[in-house]
Each structure stands twice: as structure tokens, then as C-alpha cells.
Amino acid sequence: MGMRAKSNLKSILEDKGISIRKCAELSGVNFETVRKMYNDESKQYQRDTLGALCKALNCEISDLLEIIEENENEQP
């Protein structure tokens, strides 16, 4: 098993009642980038993206991302 970063953006937006589109507008981040992160489909995370999301959502990087063990049989 390996380790990987998991996005918690979906739960943050649900807790705050913010849509993916609204999050993109608030942060200035491309809609598709936010959608991929929301669905935990991002392969990498740009520093500028993380910073913009943290500022817009008033949260820390540790709120957005967590490290989890990845089952080798699961698709990322």
C-alpha cells in the first residue's frame, strides 16, 4: 500500500453550502480544477490553487488535503 493526498474540498463546500461554481468564482480558480479537486480526481495540486482556495474558504491546507493509505486494488 502507498500513501496519497486526498481532497476534502467536497465536505468543506457541503458544510459551507457553497457550489463548485461559486467556489471557482470566489477563489478565481478554474471551474474544472475545482471540480476535479471536489471529486478527488486531481493528480497534482498547484501551490497557487491551494492558496486561492484556502483564502476564499478561510481554511488551512491541512483542512483541504489529508494523507491516506491507498489500497493497491483501488483506482485512484
mmCIF file of N, CA, C and O in Angstrom:
data_model
loop_
_atom_site.group_PDB
_atom_site.id
_atom_site.type_symbol
_atom_site.label_atom_id
_atom_site.label_comp_id
_atom_site.label_asym_id
_atom_site.label_seq_id
_atom_site.Cartn_x
_atom_site.Cartn_y
_atom_site.Cartn_z
ATOM 1 N N MET A 1 0.835 -1.195 0.000
ATOM 2 C CA MET A 1 0.000 0.000 0.000
ATOM 3 C C MET A 1 0.871 1.247 0.000
ATOM 4 O O MET A 1 1.886 1.294 0.661
ATOM 5 N N GLY A 2 0.395 2.258 -0.723
ATOM 6 C CA GLY A 2 1.088 3.537 -0.766
ATOM 7 C C GLY A 2 0.286 4.598 -0.039
ATOM 8 O O GLY A 2 -0.803 4.350 0.464
ATOM 9 N N MET A 3 0.857 5.762 -0.014
ATOM 10 C CA MET A 3 0.174 6.901 0.598
ATOM 11 C C MET A 3 -0.155 7.899 -0.505
ATOM 12 O O MET A 3 0.575 7.994 -1.478
ATOM 13 N N ARG A 4 -1.241 8.623 -0.335
ATOM 14 C CA ARG A 4 -1.574 9.661 -1.296
ATOM 15 C C ARG A 4 -2.348 10.784 -0.614
ATOM 16 O O ARG A 4 -2.906 10.598 0.464
ATOM 17 N N ALA A 5 -2.351 11.931 -1.269
ATOM 18 C CA ALA A 5 -3.124 13.070 -0.767
ATOM 19 C C ALA A 5 -4.580 12.900 -1.190
ATOM 20 O O ALA A 5 -4.864 12.547 -2.331
ATOM 21 N N LYS A 6 -5.496 13.130 -0.265
ATOM 22 C CA LYS A 6 -6.927 13.062 -0.535
ATOM 23 C C LYS A 6 -7.526 14.447 -0.320
ATOM 24 O O LYS A 6 -7.246 15.101 0.676
ATOM 25 N N SER A 7 -8.358 14.861 -1.262
ATOM 26 C CA SER A 7 -9.005 16.167 -1.159
ATOM 27 C C SER A 7 -10.243 16.098 -0.273
ATOM 28 O O SER A 7 -11.065 15.186 -0.401
ATOM 29 N N ASN A 8 -10.381 17.069 0.608
ATOM 30 C CA ASN A 8 -11.570 17.197 1.451
ATOM 31 C C ASN A 8 -12.447 18.364 1.001
ATOM 32 O O ASN A 8 -13.319 18.811 1.752
ATOM 33 N N LEU A 9 -12.230 18.854 -0.230
ATOM 34 C CA LEU A 9 -12.969 20.019 -0.703
ATOM 35 C C LEU A 9 -14.475 19.772 -0.715
ATOM 36 O O LEU A 9 -15.246 20.656 -0.354
ATOM 37 N N LYS A 10 -14.890 18.571 -1.078
ATOM 38 C CA LYS A 10 -16.328 18.269 -1.137
ATOM 39 C C LYS A 10 -16.987 18.505 0.220
ATOM 40 O O LYS A 10 -18.009 19.191 0.307
ATOM 41 N N SER A 11 -16.423 17.969 1.281
ATOM 42 C CA SER A 11 -17.039 18.127 2.603
ATOM 43 C C SER A 11 -16.985 19.582 3.070
ATOM 44 O O SER A 11 -17.925 20.064 3.709
ATOM 45 N N ILE A 12 -15.909 20.297 2.721
ATOM 46 C CA ILE A 12 -15.807 21.715 3.107
ATOM 47 C C ILE A 12 -16.909 22.522 2.421
ATOM 48 O O ILE A 12 -17.602 23.315 3.061
ATOM 49 N N LEU A 13 -17.070 22.318 1.115
ATOM 50 C CA LEU A 13 -18.093 23.069 0.386
ATOM 51 C C LEU A 13 -19.498 22.702 0.854
ATOM 52 O O LEU A 13 -20.362 23.573 0.973
ATOM 53 N N GLU A 14 -19.731 21.419 1.123
ATOM 54 C CA GLU A 14 -21.048 20.997 1.626
ATOM 55 C C GLU A 14 -21.336 21.645 2.977
ATOM 56 O O GLU A 14 -22.442 22.120 3.218
ATOM 57 N N ASP A 15 -20.349 21.670 3.856
ATOM 58 C CA ASP A 15 -20.528 22.286 5.177
ATOM 59 C C ASP A 15 -20.851 23.772 5.067
ATOM 60 O O ASP A 15 -21.635 24.306 5.850
ATOM 61 N N LYS A 16 -20.232 24.443 4.088
ATOM 62 C CA LYS A 16 -20.424 25.882 3.923
ATOM 63 C C LYS A 16 -21.583 26.228 2.987
ATOM 64 O O LYS A 16 -21.915 27.399 2.821
ATOM 65 N N GLY A 17 -22.181 25.210 2.348
ATOM 66 C CA GLY A 17 -23.286 25.446 1.423
ATOM 67 C C GLY A 17 -22.851 26.183 0.167
ATOM 68 O O GLY A 17 -23.594 27.005 -0.372
ATOM 69 N N ILE A 18 -21.636 25.888 -0.315
ATOM 70 C CA ILE A 18 -21.086 26.550 -1.494
ATOM 71 C C ILE A 18 -20.993 25.543 -2.646
ATOM 72 O O ILE A 18 -20.514 24.427 -2.463
ATOM 73 N N SER A 19 -21.441 25.955 -3.822
ATOM 74 C CA SER A 19 -21.359 25.088 -5.006
ATOM 75 C C SER A 19 -19.947 25.117 -5.584
ATOM 76 O O SER A 19 -19.143 26.004 -5.273
ATOM 77 N N ILE A 20 -19.666 24.159 -6.456
ATOM 78 C CA ILE A 20 -18.373 24.133 -7.144
ATOM 79 C C ILE A 20 -18.200 25.424 -7.941
ATOM 80 O O ILE A 20 -17.146 26.057 -7.908
ATOM 81 N N ARG A 21 -19.226 25.832 -8.657
ATOM 82 C CA ARG A 21 -19.151 27.045 -9.483
ATOM 83 C C ARG A 21 -18.903 28.284 -8.622
ATOM 84 O O ARG A 21 -18.086 29.135 -8.952
ATOM 85 N N LYS A 22 -19.611 28.380 -7.492
ATOM 86 C CA LYS A 22 -19.428 29.525 -6.597
ATOM 87 C C LYS A 22 -18.005 29.525 -6.013
ATOM 88 O O LYS A 22 -17.376 30.586 -5.894
ATOM 89 N N CYS A 23 -17.497 28.365 -5.670
ATOM 90 C CA CYS A 23 -16.145 28.250 -5.151
ATOM 91 C C CYS A 23 -15.142 28.736 -6.198
ATOM 92 O O CYS A 23 -14.199 29.461 -5.872
ATOM 93 N N ALA A 24 -15.346 28.352 -7.445
ATOM 94 C CA ALA A 24 -14.465 28.796 -8.527
ATOM 95 C C ALA A 24 -14.508 30.316 -8.656
ATOM 96 O O ALA A 24 -13.469 30.964 -8.808
ATOM 97 N N GLU A 25 -15.706 30.888 -8.565
ATOM 98 C CA GLU A 25 -15.855 32.348 -8.660
ATOM 99 C C GLU A 25 -15.169 33.044 -7.487
ATOM 100 O O GLU A 25 -14.444 34.027 -7.673
ATOM 101 N N LEU A 26 -15.385 32.550 -6.282
ATOM 102 C CA LEU A 26 -14.810 33.171 -5.083
ATOM 103 C C LEU A 26 -13.285 33.120 -5.064
ATOM 104 O O LEU A 26 -12.633 34.055 -4.623
ATOM 105 N N SER A 27 -12.738 32.019 -5.556
ATOM 106 C CA SER A 27 -11.295 31.799 -5.468
ATOM 107 C C SER A 27 -10.541 32.255 -6.709
ATOM 108 O O SER A 27 -9.325 32.432 -6.654
ATOM 109 N N GLY A 28 -11.251 32.394 -7.824
ATOM 110 C CA GLY A 28 -10.582 32.722 -9.078
ATOM 111 C C GLY A 28 -9.894 31.519 -9.702
ATOM 112 O O GLY A 28 -9.101 31.655 -10.630
ATOM 113 N N VAL A 29 -10.217 30.332 -9.202
ATOM 114 C CA VAL A 29 -9.641 29.095 -9.728
ATOM 115 C C VAL A 29 -10.563 28.559 -10.823
ATOM 116 O O VAL A 29 -11.785 28.630 -10.710
ATOM 117 N N ASN A 30 -9.974 28.016 -11.871
ATOM 118 C CA ASN A 30 -10.716 27.444 -12.988
ATOM 119 C C ASN A 30 -11.753 26.429 -12.497
ATOM 120 O O ASN A 30 -11.445 25.600 -11.635
ATOM 121 N N PHE A 31 -12.968 26.485 -13.067
ATOM 122 C CA PHE A 31 -14.052 25.592 -12.647
ATOM 123 C C PHE A 31 -13.636 24.123 -12.711
ATOM 124 O O PHE A 31 -13.894 23.349 -11.788
ATOM 125 N N GLU A 32 -13.010 23.725 -13.805
ATOM 126 C CA GLU A 32 -12.632 22.316 -13.984
ATOM 127 C C GLU A 32 -11.618 21.882 -12.925
ATOM 128 O O GLU A 32 -11.678 20.754 -12.426
ATOM 129 N N THR A 33 -10.720 22.764 -12.548
ATOM 130 C CA THR A 33 -9.752 22.463 -11.491
ATOM 131 C C THR A 33 -10.470 22.231 -10.164
ATOM 132 O O THR A 33 -10.169 21.271 -9.441
ATOM 133 N N VAL A 34 -11.433 23.089 -9.854
ATOM 134 C CA VAL A 34 -12.198 22.943 -8.616
ATOM 135 C C VAL A 34 -13.024 21.657 -8.661
ATOM 136 O O VAL A 34 -13.086 20.907 -7.687
ATOM 137 N N ARG A 35 -13.640 21.372 -9.818
ATOM 138 C CA ARG A 35 -14.462 20.157 -9.962
ATOM 139 C C ARG A 35 -13.620 18.907 -9.730
ATOM 140 O O ARG A 35 -14.035 17.983 -9.015
ATOM 141 N N LYS A 36 -12.427 18.863 -10.308
ATOM 142 C CA LYS A 36 -11.551 17.699 -10.132
ATOM 143 C C LYS A 36 -11.152 17.533 -8.667
ATOM 144 O O LYS A 36 -11.122 16.421 -8.149
ATOM 145 N N MET A 37 -10.853 18.647 -8.024
ATOM 146 C CA MET A 37 -10.465 18.568 -6.612
ATOM 147 C C MET A 37 -11.664 18.153 -5.757
ATOM 148 O O MET A 37 -11.525 17.355 -4.827
ATOM 149 N N TYR A 38 -12.845 18.674 -6.078
ATOM 150 C CA TYR A 38 -14.084 18.322 -5.369
ATOM 151 C C TYR A 38 -14.317 16.811 -5.430
ATOM 152 O O TYR A 38 -14.693 16.181 -4.447
ATOM 153 N N ASN A 39 -14.089 16.231 -6.602
ATOM 154 C CA ASN A 39 -14.306 14.796 -6.812
ATOM 155 C C ASN A 39 -13.069 13.956 -6.500
ATOM 156 O O ASN A 39 -13.064 12.759 -6.767
ATOM 157 N N ASP A 40 -12.035 14.577 -5.934
ATOM 158 C CA ASP A 40 -10.788 13.904 -5.583
ATOM 159 C C ASP A 40 -10.174 13.200 -6.791
ATOM 160 O O ASP A 40 -9.717 12.073 -6.709
ATOM 161 N N GLU A 41 -10.188 13.887 -7.934
ATOM 162 C CA GLU A 41 -9.632 13.347 -9.174
ATOM 163 C C GLU A 41 -8.334 14.036 -9.577
ATOM 164 O O GLU A 41 -7.749 13.694 -10.602
ATOM 165 N N SER A 42 -7.874 15.012 -8.796
ATOM 166 C CA SER A 42 -6.660 15.753 -9.135
ATOM 167 C C SER A 42 -5.440 14.855 -9.013
ATOM 168 O O SER A 42 -5.308 14.102 -8.055
ATOM 169 N N LYS A 43 -4.549 14.958 -9.987
ATOM 170 C CA LYS A 43 -3.292 14.196 -9.958
ATOM 171 C C LYS A 43 -2.207 14.970 -9.225
ATOM 172 O O LYS A 43 -1.282 14.389 -8.686
ATOM 173 N N GLN A 44 -2.322 16.305 -9.239
ATOM 174 C CA GLN A 44 -1.366 17.156 -8.540
ATOM 175 C C GLN A 44 -2.070 18.428 -8.117
ATOM 176 O O GLN A 44 -3.142 18.744 -8.619
ATOM 177 N N TYR A 45 -1.450 19.130 -7.182
ATOM 178 C CA TYR A 45 -2.045 20.351 -6.644
ATOM 179 C C TYR A 45 -1.071 21.502 -6.813
ATOM 180 O O TYR A 45 0.060 21.429 -6.326
ATOM 181 N N GLN A 46 -1.492 22.546 -7.491
ATOM 182 C CA GLN A 46 -0.660 23.727 -7.683
ATOM 183 C C GLN A 46 -0.690 24.577 -6.411
ATOM 184 O O GLN A 46 -1.740 24.744 -5.798
ATOM 185 N N ARG A 47 0.443 25.137 -6.066
ATOM 186 C CA ARG A 47 0.520 25.983 -4.860
ATOM 187 C C ARG A 47 -0.435 27.161 -4.932
ATOM 188 O O ARG A 47 -1.092 27.503 -3.945
ATOM 189 N N ASP A 48 -0.511 27.806 -6.107
ATOM 190 C CA ASP A 48 -1.396 28.958 -6.259
ATOM 191 C C ASP A 48 -2.859 28.562 -6.066
ATOM 192 O O ASP A 48 -3.643 29.318 -5.493
ATOM 193 N N THR A 49 -3.232 27.391 -6.559
ATOM 194 C CA THR A 49 -4.606 26.895 -6.418
ATOM 195 C C THR A 49 -4.933 26.672 -4.950
ATOM 196 O O THR A 49 -5.986 27.101 -4.464
ATOM 197 N N LEU A 50 -4.041 25.997 -4.241
ATOM 198 C CA LEU A 50 -4.272 25.729 -2.815
ATOM 199 C C LEU A 50 -4.382 27.027 -2.035
ATOM 200 O O LEU A 50 -5.264 27.181 -1.189
ATOM 201 N N GLY A 51 -3.507 27.974 -2.331
ATOM 202 C CA GLY A 51 -3.543 29.260 -1.648
ATOM 203 C C GLY A 51 -4.835 30.010 -1.899
ATOM 204 O O GLY A 51 -5.447 30.561 -0.974
ATOM 205 N N ALA A 52 -5.281 30.031 -3.159
ATOM 206 C CA ALA A 52 -6.518 30.736 -3.510
ATOM 207 C C ALA A 52 -7.728 30.093 -2.840
ATOM 208 O O ALA A 52 -8.629 30.789 -2.352
ATOM 209 N N LEU A 53 -7.759 28.768 -2.801
ATOM 210 C CA LEU A 53 -8.887 28.071 -2.165
ATOM 211 C C LEU A 53 -8.889 28.306 -0.660
ATOM 212 O O LEU A 53 -9.946 28.562 -0.071
ATOM 213 N N CYS A 54 -7.722 28.235 -0.039
ATOM 214 C CA CYS A 54 -7.639 28.480 1.408
ATOM 215 C C CYS A 54 -8.107 29.891 1.749
ATOM 216 O O CYS A 54 -8.849 30.090 2.710
ATOM 217 N N LYS A 55 -7.683 30.864 0.955
ATOM 218 C CA LYS A 55 -8.082 32.251 1.209
ATOM 219 C C LYS A 55 -9.591 32.413 1.031
ATOM 220 O O LYS A 55 -10.267 33.003 1.882
ATOM 221 N N ALA A 56 -10.140 31.888 -0.059
ATOM 222 C CA ALA A 56 -11.567 32.041 -0.354
ATOM 223 C C ALA A 56 -12.441 31.321 0.670
ATOM 224 O O ALA A 56 -13.535 31.797 1.004
ATOM 225 N N LEU A 57 -11.976 30.179 1.155
ATOM 226 C CA LEU A 57 -12.787 29.355 2.065
ATOM 227 C C LEU A 57 -12.402 29.560 3.533
ATOM 228 O O LEU A 57 -12.972 28.913 4.413
ATOM 229 N N ASN A 58 -11.424 30.428 3.780
ATOM 230 C CA ASN A 58 -10.968 30.706 5.143
ATOM 231 C C ASN A 58 -10.598 29.405 5.866
ATOM 232 O O ASN A 58 -11.132 29.091 6.941
ATOM 233 N N CYS A 59 -9.708 28.636 5.222
ATOM 234 C CA CYS A 59 -9.282 27.373 5.817
ATOM 235 C C CYS A 59 -7.783 27.191 5.596
ATOM 236 O O CYS A 59 -7.145 28.005 4.947
ATOM 237 N N GLU A 60 -7.241 26.120 6.144
ATOM 238 C CA GLU A 60 -5.823 25.804 6.021
ATOM 239 C C GLU A 60 -5.636 24.683 5.000
ATOM 240 O O GLU A 60 -6.568 23.929 4.723
ATOM 241 N N ILE A 61 -4.421 24.550 4.484
ATOM 242 C CA ILE A 61 -4.131 23.457 3.555
ATOM 243 C C ILE A 61 -4.441 22.114 4.217
ATOM 244 O O ILE A 61 -4.953 21.212 3.568
ATOM 245 N N SER A 62 -4.165 21.994 5.505
ATOM 246 C CA SER A 62 -4.436 20.739 6.214
ATOM 247 C C SER A 62 -5.928 20.427 6.282
ATOM 248 O O SER A 62 -6.314 19.280 6.504
ATOM 249 N N ASP A 63 -6.783 21.438 6.099
ATOM 250 C CA ASP A 63 -8.223 21.198 6.016
ATOM 251 C C ASP A 63 -8.581 20.653 4.633
ATOM 252 O O ASP A 63 -9.464 19.800 4.506
ATOM 253 N N LEU A 64 -7.902 21.160 3.602
ATOM 254 C CA LEU A 64 -8.196 20.766 2.221
ATOM 255 C C LEU A 64 -7.668 19.390 1.870
ATOM 256 O O LEU A 64 -8.313 18.642 1.146
ATOM 257 N N LEU A 65 -6.478 19.070 2.359
ATOM 258 C CA LEU A 65 -5.815 17.819 1.974
ATOM 259 C C LEU A 65 -5.433 17.004 3.194
ATOM 260 O O LEU A 65 -5.062 17.546 4.225
ATOM 261 N N GLU A 66 -5.508 15.689 3.048
ATOM 262 C CA GLU A 66 -5.012 14.788 4.082
ATOM 263 C C GLU A 66 -4.285 13.636 3.401
ATOM 264 O O GLU A 66 -4.537 13.339 2.227
ATOM 265 N N ILE A 67 -3.382 13.012 4.100
ATOM 266 C CA ILE A 67 -2.640 11.869 3.573
ATOM 267 C C ILE A 67 -3.342 10.601 4.046
ATOM 268 O O ILE A 67 -3.611 10.438 5.239
ATOM 269 N N ILE A 68 -3.643 9.731 3.075
ATOM 270 C CA ILE A 68 -4.324 8.471 3.402
ATOM 271 C C ILE A 68 -3.535 7.304 2.810
ATOM 272 O O ILE A 68 -2.762 7.480 1.871
ATOM 273 N N GLU A 69 -3.747 6.117 3.368
ATOM 274 C CA GLU A 69 -3.178 4.910 2.776
ATOM 275 C C GLU A 69 -4.056 4.523 1.605
ATOM 276 O O GLU A 69 -5.281 4.571 1.680
ATOM 277 N N GLU A 70 -3.402 4.133 0.522
ATOM 278 C CA GLU A 70 -4.130 3.781 -0.688
ATOM 279 C C GLU A 70 -4.050 2.278 -0.909
ATOM 280 O O GLU A 70 -2.961 1.708 -0.946
ATOM 281 N N ASN A 71 -5.208 1.647 -1.069
ATOM 282 C CA ASN A 71 -5.270 0.232 -1.372
ATOM 283 C C ASN A 71 -4.836 0.036 -2.819
ATOM 284 O O ASN A 71 -5.361 0.667 -3.725
ATOM 285 N N GLU A 72 -3.880 -0.840 -3.064
ATOM 286 C CA GLU A 72 -3.345 -1.034 -4.410
ATOM 287 C C GLU A 72 -4.393 -1.546 -5.392
ATOM 288 O O GLU A 72 -4.255 -1.365 -6.584
ATOM 289 N N ASN A 73 -5.454 -2.163 -4.912
ATOM 290 C CA ASN A 73 -6.505 -2.679 -5.782
ATOM 291 C C ASN A 73 -7.505 -1.620 -6.207
ATOM 292 O O ASN A 73 -8.277 -1.815 -7.126
ATOM 293 N N GLU A 74 -7.509 -0.476 -5.535
ATOM 294 C CA GLU A 74 -8.452 0.602 -5.847
ATOM 295 C C GLU A 74 -7.887 1.486 -6.934
ATOM 296 O O GLU A 74 -6.685 1.668 -7.057
ATOM 297 N N GLN A 75 -8.774 2.049 -7.748
ATOM 298 C CA GLN A 75 -8.368 3.024 -8.747
ATOM 299 C C GLN A 75 -8.286 4.387 -8.061
ATOM 300 O O GLN A 75 -9.190 4.748 -7.326
ATOM 301 N N PRO A 76 -7.218 5.144 -8.296
ATOM 302 C CA PRO A 76 -7.094 6.466 -7.661
ATOM 303 C C PRO A 76 -8.124 7.444 -8.182
ATOM 304 O O PRO A 76 -8.647 7.317 -9.231
#
